N, CA, C and O atoms as a CHARMM CRD file, in Angstrom:
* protein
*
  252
    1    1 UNK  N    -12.60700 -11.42600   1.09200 PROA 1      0.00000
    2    1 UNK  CA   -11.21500 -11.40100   1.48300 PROA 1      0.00000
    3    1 UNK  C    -10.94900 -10.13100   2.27600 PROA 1      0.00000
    4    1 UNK  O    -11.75600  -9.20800   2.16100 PROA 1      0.00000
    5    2 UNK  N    -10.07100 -10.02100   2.93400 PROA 2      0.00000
    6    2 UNK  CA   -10.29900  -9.06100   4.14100 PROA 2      0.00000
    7    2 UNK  C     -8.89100  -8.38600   3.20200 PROA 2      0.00000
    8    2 UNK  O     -8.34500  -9.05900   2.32800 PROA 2      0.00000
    9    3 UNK  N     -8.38100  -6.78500   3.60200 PROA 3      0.00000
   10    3 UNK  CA    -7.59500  -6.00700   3.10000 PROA 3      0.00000
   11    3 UNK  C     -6.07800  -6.60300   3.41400 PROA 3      0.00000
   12    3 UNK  O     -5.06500  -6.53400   2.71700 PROA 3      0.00000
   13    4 UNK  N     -6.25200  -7.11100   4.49600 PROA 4      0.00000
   14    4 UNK  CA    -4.52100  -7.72100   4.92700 PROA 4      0.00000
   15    4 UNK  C     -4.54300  -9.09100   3.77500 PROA 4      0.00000
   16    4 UNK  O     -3.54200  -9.17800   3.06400 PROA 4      0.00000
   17    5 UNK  N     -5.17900  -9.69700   3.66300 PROA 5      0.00000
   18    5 UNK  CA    -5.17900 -10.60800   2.38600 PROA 5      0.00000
   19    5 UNK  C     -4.81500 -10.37000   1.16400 PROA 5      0.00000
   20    5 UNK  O     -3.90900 -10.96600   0.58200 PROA 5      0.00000
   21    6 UNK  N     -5.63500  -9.31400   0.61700 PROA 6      0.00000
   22    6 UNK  CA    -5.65100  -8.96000  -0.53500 PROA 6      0.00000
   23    6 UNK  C     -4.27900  -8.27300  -0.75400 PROA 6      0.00000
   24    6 UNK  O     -3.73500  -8.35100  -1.85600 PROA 6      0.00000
   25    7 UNK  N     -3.46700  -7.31500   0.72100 PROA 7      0.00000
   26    7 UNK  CA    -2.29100  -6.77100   0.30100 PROA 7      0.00000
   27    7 UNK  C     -1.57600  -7.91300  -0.30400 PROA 7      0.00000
   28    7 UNK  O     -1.42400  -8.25300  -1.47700 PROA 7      0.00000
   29    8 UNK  N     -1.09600  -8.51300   1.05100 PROA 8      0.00000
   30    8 UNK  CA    -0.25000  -9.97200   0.78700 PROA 8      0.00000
   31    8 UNK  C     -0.48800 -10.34600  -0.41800 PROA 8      0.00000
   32    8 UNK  O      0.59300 -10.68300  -0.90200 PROA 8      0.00000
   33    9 UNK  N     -1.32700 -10.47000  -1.17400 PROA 9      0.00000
   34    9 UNK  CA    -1.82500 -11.36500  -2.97800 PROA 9      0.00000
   35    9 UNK  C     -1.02300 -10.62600  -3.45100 PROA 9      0.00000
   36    9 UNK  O     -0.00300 -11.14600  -3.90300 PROA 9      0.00000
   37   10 UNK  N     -1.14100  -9.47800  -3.51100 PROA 10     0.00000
   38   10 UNK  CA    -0.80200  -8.09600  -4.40200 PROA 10     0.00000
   39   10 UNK  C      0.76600  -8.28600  -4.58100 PROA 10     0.00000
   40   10 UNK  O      1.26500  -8.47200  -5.69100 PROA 10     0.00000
   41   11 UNK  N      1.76900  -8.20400  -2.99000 PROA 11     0.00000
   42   11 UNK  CA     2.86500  -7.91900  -2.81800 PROA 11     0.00000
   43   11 UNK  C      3.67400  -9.24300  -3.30500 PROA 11     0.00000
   44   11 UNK  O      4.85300  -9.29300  -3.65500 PROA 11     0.00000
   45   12 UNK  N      2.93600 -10.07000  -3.24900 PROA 12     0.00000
   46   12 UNK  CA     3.53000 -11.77200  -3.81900 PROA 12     0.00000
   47   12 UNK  C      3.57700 -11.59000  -5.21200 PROA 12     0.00000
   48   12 UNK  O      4.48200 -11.69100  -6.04000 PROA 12     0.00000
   49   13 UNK  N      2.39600 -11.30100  -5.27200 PROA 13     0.00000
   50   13 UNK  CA     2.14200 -11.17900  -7.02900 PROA 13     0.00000
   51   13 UNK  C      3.40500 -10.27000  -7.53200 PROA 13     0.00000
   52   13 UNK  O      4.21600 -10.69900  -8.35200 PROA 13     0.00000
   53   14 UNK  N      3.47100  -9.14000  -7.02800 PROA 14     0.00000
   54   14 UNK  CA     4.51300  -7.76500  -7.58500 PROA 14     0.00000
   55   14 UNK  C      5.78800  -8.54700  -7.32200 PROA 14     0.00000
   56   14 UNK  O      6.36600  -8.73500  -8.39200 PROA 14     0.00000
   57   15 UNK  N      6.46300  -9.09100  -6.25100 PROA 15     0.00000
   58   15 UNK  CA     7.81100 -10.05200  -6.48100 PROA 15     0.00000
   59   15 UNK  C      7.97800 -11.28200  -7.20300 PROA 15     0.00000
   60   15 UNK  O      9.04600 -11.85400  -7.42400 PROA 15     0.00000
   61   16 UNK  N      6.55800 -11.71800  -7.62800 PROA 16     0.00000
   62   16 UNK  CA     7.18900 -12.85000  -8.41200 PROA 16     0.00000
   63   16 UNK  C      7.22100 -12.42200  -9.98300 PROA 16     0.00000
   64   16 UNK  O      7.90500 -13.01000 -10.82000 PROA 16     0.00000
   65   17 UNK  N      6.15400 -11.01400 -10.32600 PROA 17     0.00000
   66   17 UNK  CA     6.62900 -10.60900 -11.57800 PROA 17     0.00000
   67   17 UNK  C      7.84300  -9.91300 -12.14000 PROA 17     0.00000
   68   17 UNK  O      8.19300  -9.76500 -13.31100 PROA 17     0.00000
   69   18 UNK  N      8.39400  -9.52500 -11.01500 PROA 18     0.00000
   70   18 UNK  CA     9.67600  -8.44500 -10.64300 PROA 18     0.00000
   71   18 UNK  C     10.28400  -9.47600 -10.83100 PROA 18     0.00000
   72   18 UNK  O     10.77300  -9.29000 -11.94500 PROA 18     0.00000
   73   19 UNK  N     10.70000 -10.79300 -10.38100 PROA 19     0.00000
   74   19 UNK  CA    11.61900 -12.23700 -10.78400 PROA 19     0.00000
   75   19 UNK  C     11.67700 -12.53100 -11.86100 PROA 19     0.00000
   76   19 UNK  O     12.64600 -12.68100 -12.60600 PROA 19     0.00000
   77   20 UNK  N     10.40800 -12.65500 -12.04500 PROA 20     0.00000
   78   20 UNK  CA    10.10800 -13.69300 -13.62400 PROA 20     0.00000
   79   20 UNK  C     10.89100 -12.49900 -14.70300 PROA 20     0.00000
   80   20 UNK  O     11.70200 -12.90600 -15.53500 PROA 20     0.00000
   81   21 UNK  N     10.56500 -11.04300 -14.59600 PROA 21     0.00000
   82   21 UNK  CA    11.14000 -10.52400 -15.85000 PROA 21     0.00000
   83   21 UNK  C     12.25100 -10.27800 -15.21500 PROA 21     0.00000
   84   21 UNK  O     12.58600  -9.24800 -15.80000 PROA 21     0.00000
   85   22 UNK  N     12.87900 -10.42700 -14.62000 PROA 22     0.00000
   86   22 UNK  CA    14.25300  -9.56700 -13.99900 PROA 22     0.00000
   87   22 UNK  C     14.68600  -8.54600 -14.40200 PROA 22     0.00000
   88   22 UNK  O     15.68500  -8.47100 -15.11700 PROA 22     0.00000
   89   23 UNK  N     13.88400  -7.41100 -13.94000 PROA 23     0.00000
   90   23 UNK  CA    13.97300  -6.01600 -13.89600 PROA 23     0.00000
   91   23 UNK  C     13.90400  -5.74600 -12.82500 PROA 23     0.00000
   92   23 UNK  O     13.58100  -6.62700 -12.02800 PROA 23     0.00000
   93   24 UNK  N     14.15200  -4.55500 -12.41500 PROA 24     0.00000
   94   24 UNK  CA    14.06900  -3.82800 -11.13200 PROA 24     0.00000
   95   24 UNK  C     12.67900  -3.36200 -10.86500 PROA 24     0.00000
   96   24 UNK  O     12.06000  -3.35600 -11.92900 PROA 24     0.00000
   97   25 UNK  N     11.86900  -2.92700  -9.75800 PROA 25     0.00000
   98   25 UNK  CA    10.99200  -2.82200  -9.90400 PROA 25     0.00000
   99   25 UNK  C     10.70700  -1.28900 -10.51700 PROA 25     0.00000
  100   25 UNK  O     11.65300  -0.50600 -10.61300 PROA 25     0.00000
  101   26 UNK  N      9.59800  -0.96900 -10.85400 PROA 26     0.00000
  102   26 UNK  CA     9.20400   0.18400 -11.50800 PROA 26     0.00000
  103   26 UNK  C      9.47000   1.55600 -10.56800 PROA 26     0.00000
  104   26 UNK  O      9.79000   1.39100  -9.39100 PROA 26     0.00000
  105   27 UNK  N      9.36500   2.57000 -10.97800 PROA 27     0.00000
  106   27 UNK  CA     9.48600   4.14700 -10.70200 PROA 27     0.00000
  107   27 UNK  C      8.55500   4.55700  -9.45500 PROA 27     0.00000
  108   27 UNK  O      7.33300   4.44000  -9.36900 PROA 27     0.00000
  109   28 UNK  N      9.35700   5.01000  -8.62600 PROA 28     0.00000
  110   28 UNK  CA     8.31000   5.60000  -7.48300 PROA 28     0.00000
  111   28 UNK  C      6.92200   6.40800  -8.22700 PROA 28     0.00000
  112   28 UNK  O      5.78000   6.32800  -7.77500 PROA 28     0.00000
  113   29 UNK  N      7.21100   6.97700  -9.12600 PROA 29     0.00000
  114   29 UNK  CA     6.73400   8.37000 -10.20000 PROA 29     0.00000
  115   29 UNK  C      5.70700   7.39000 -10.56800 PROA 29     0.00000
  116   29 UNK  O      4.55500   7.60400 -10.19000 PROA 29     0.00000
  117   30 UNK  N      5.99300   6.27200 -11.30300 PROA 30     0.00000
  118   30 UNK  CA     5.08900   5.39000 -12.39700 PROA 30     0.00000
  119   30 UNK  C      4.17700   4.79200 -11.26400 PROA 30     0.00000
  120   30 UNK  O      2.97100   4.72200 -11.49900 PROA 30     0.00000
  121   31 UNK  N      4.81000   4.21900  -9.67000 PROA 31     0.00000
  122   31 UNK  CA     3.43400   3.41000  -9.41600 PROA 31     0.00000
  123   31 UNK  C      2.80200   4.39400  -8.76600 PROA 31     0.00000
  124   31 UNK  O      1.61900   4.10200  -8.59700 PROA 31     0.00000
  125   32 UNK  N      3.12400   5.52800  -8.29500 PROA 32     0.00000
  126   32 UNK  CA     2.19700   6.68400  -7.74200 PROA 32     0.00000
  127   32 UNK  C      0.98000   7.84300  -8.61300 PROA 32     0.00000
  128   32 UNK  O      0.13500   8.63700  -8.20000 PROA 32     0.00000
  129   33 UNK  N      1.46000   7.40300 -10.01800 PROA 33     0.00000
  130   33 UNK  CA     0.74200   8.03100 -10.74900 PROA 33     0.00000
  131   33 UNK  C     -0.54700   6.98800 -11.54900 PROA 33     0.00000
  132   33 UNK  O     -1.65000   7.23500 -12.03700 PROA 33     0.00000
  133   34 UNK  N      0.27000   5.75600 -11.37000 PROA 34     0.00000
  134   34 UNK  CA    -0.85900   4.48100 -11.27700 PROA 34     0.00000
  135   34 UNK  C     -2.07300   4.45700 -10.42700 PROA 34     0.00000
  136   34 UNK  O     -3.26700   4.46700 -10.72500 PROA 34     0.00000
  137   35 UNK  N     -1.29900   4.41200  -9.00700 PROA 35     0.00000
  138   35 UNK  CA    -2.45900   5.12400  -8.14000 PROA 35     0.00000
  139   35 UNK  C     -2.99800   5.97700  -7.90800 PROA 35     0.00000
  140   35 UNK  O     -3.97500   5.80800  -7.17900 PROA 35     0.00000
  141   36 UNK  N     -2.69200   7.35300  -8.37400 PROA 36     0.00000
  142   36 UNK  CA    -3.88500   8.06300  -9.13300 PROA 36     0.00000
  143   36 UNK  C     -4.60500   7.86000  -9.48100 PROA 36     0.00000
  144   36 UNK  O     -5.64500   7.80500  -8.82500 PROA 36     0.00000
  145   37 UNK  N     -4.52800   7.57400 -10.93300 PROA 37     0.00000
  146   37 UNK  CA    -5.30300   7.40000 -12.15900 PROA 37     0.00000
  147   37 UNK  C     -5.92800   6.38400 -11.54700 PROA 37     0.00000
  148   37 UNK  O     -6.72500   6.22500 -12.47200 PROA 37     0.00000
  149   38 UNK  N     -6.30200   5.41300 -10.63600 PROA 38     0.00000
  150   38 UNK  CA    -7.53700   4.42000 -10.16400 PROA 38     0.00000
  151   38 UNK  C     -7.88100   5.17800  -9.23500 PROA 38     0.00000
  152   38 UNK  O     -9.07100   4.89300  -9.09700 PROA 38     0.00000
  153   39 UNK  N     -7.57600   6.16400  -8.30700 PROA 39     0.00000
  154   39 UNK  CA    -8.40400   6.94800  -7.39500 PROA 39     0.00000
  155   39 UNK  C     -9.02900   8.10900  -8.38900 PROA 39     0.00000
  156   39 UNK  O    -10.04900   8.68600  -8.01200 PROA 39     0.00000
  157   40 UNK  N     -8.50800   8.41400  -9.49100 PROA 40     0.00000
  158   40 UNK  CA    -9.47900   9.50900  -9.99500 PROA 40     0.00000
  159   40 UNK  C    -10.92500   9.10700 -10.57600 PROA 40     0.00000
  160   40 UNK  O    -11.94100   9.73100 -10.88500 PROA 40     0.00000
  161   41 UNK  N    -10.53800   7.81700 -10.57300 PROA 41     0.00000
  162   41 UNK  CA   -11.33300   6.86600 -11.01300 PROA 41     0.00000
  163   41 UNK  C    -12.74000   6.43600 -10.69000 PROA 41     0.00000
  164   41 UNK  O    -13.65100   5.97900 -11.38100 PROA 41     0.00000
  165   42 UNK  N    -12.65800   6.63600  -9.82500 PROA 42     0.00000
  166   42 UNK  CA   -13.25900   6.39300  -8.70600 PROA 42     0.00000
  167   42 UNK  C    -15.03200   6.89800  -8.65400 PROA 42     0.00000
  168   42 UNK  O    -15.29900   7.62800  -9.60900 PROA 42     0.00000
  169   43 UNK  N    -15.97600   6.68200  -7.91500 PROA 43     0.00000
  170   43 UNK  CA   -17.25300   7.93100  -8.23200 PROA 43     0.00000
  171   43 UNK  C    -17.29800   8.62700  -7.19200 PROA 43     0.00000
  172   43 UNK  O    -17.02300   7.94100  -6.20700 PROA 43     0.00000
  173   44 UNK  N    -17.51000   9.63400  -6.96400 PROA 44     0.00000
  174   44 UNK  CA   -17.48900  10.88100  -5.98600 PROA 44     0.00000
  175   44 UNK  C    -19.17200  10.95700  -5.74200 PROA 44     0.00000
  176   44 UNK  O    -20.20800  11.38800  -6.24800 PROA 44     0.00000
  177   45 UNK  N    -18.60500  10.15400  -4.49400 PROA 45     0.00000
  178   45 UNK  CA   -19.82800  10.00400  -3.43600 PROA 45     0.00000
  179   45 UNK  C    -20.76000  11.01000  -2.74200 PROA 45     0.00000
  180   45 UNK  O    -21.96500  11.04200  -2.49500 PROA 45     0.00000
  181   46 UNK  N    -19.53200  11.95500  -2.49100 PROA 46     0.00000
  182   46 UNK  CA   -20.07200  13.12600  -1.90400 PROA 46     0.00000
  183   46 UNK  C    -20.38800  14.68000  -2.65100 PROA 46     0.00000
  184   46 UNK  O    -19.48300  15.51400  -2.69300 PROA 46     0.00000
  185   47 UNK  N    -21.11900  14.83700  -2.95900 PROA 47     0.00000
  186   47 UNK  CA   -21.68800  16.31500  -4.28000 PROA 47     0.00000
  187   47 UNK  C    -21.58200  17.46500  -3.59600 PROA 47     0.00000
  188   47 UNK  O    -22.11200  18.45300  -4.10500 PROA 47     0.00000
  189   48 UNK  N    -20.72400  17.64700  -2.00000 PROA 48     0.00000
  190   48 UNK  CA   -21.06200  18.44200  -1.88700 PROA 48     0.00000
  191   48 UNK  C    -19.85400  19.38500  -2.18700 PROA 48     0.00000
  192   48 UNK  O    -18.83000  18.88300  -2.65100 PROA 48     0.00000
  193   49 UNK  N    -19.94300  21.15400  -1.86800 PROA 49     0.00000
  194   49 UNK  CA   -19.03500  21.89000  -2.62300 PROA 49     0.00000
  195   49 UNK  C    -17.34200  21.75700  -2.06200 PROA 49     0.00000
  196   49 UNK  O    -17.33800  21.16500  -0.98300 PROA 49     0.00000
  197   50 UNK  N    -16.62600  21.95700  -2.29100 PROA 50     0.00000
  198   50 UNK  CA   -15.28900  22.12000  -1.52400 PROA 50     0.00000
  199   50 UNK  C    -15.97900  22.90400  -0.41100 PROA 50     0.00000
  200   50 UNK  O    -16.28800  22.28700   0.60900 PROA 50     0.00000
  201   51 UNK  N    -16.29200  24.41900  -0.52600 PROA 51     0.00000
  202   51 UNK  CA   -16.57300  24.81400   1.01800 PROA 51     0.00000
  203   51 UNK  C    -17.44700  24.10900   1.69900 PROA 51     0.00000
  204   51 UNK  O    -17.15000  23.89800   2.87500 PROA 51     0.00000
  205   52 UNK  N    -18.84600  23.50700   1.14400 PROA 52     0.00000
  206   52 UNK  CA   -19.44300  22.99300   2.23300 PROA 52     0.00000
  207   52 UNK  C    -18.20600  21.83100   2.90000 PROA 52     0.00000
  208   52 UNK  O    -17.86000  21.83300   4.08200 PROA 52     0.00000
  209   53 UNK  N    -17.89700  21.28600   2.29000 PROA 53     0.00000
  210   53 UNK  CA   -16.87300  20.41500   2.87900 PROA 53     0.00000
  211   53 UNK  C    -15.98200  20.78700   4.20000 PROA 53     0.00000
  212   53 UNK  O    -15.94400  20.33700   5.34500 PROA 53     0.00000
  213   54 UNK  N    -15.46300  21.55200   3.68400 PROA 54     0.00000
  214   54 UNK  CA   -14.24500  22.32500   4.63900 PROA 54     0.00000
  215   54 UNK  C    -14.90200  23.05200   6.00200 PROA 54     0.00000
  216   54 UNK  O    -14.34300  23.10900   7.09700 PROA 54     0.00000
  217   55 UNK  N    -16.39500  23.66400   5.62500 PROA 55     0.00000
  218   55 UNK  CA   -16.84400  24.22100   6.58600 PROA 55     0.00000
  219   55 UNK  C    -16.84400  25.70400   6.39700 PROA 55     0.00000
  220   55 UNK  O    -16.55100  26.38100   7.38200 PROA 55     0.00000
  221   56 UNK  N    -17.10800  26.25600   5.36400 PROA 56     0.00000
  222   56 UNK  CA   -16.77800  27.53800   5.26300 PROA 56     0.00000
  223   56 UNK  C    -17.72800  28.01100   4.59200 PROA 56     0.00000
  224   56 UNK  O    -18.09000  27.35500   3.61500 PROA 56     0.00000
  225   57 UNK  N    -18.47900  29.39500   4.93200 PROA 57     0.00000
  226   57 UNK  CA   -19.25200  30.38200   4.36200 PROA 57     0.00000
  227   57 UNK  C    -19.48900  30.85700   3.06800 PROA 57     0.00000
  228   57 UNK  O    -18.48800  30.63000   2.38800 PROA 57     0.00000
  229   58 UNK  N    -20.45200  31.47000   2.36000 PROA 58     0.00000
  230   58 UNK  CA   -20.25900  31.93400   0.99100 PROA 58     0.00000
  231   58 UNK  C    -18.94600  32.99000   1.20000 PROA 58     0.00000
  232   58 UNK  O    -17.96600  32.83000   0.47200 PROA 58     0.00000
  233   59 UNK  N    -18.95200  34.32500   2.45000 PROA 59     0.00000
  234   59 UNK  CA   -17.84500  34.91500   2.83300 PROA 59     0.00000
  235   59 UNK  C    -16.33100  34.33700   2.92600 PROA 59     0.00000
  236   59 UNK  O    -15.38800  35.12600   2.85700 PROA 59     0.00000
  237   60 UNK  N    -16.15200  33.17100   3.05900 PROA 60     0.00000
  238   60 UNK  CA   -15.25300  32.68400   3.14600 PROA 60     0.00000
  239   60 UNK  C    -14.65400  31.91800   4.52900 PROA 60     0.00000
  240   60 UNK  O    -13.83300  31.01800   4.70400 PROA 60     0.00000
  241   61 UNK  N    -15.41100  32.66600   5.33300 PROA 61     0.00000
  242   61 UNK  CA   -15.27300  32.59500   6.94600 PROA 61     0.00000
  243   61 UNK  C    -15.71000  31.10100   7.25300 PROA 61     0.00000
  244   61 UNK  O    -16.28800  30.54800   6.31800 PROA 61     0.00000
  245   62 UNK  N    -15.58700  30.60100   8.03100 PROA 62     0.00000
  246   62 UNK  CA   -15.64200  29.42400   9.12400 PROA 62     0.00000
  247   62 UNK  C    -17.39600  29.31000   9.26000 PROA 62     0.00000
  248   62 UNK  O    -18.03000  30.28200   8.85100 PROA 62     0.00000
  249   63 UNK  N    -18.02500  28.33800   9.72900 PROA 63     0.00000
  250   63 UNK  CA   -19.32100  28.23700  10.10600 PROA 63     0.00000
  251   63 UNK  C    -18.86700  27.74500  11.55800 PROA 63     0.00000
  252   63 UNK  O    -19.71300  27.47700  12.41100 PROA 63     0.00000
């Protein structure tokens, strides 16, 4: 299923449960911290350090 699919499932799905219970939908706070907690989730692909990342020296300086 390609990502524009899977949104659409998602966003159908989230209004017809938002109907069925008739509530408002949930907390900016609650679904952003939802999505967190599945990105922390996640496995960290890359081992390397914050500086090697960024590009920066044991000094601190730039490479």
């Amino acid at each position: 299923m390609t990502e524009t699919v899977k949104t659409a499932l998602q966003q159908a799905l989230f209004r017809h449960k938002t109907e069925q219970e008739g509530s408002k939908p949930r907390p900016l706070a609650e679904r952003l911290n939802e999505i967190a907690l599945r990105c922390a989730a996640l496995p960290d692909c890359d081992k390397r350090s914050a500086d090697d990342i960024f590009g920066y020296d044991e000094d601190g300086l730039p490479r």
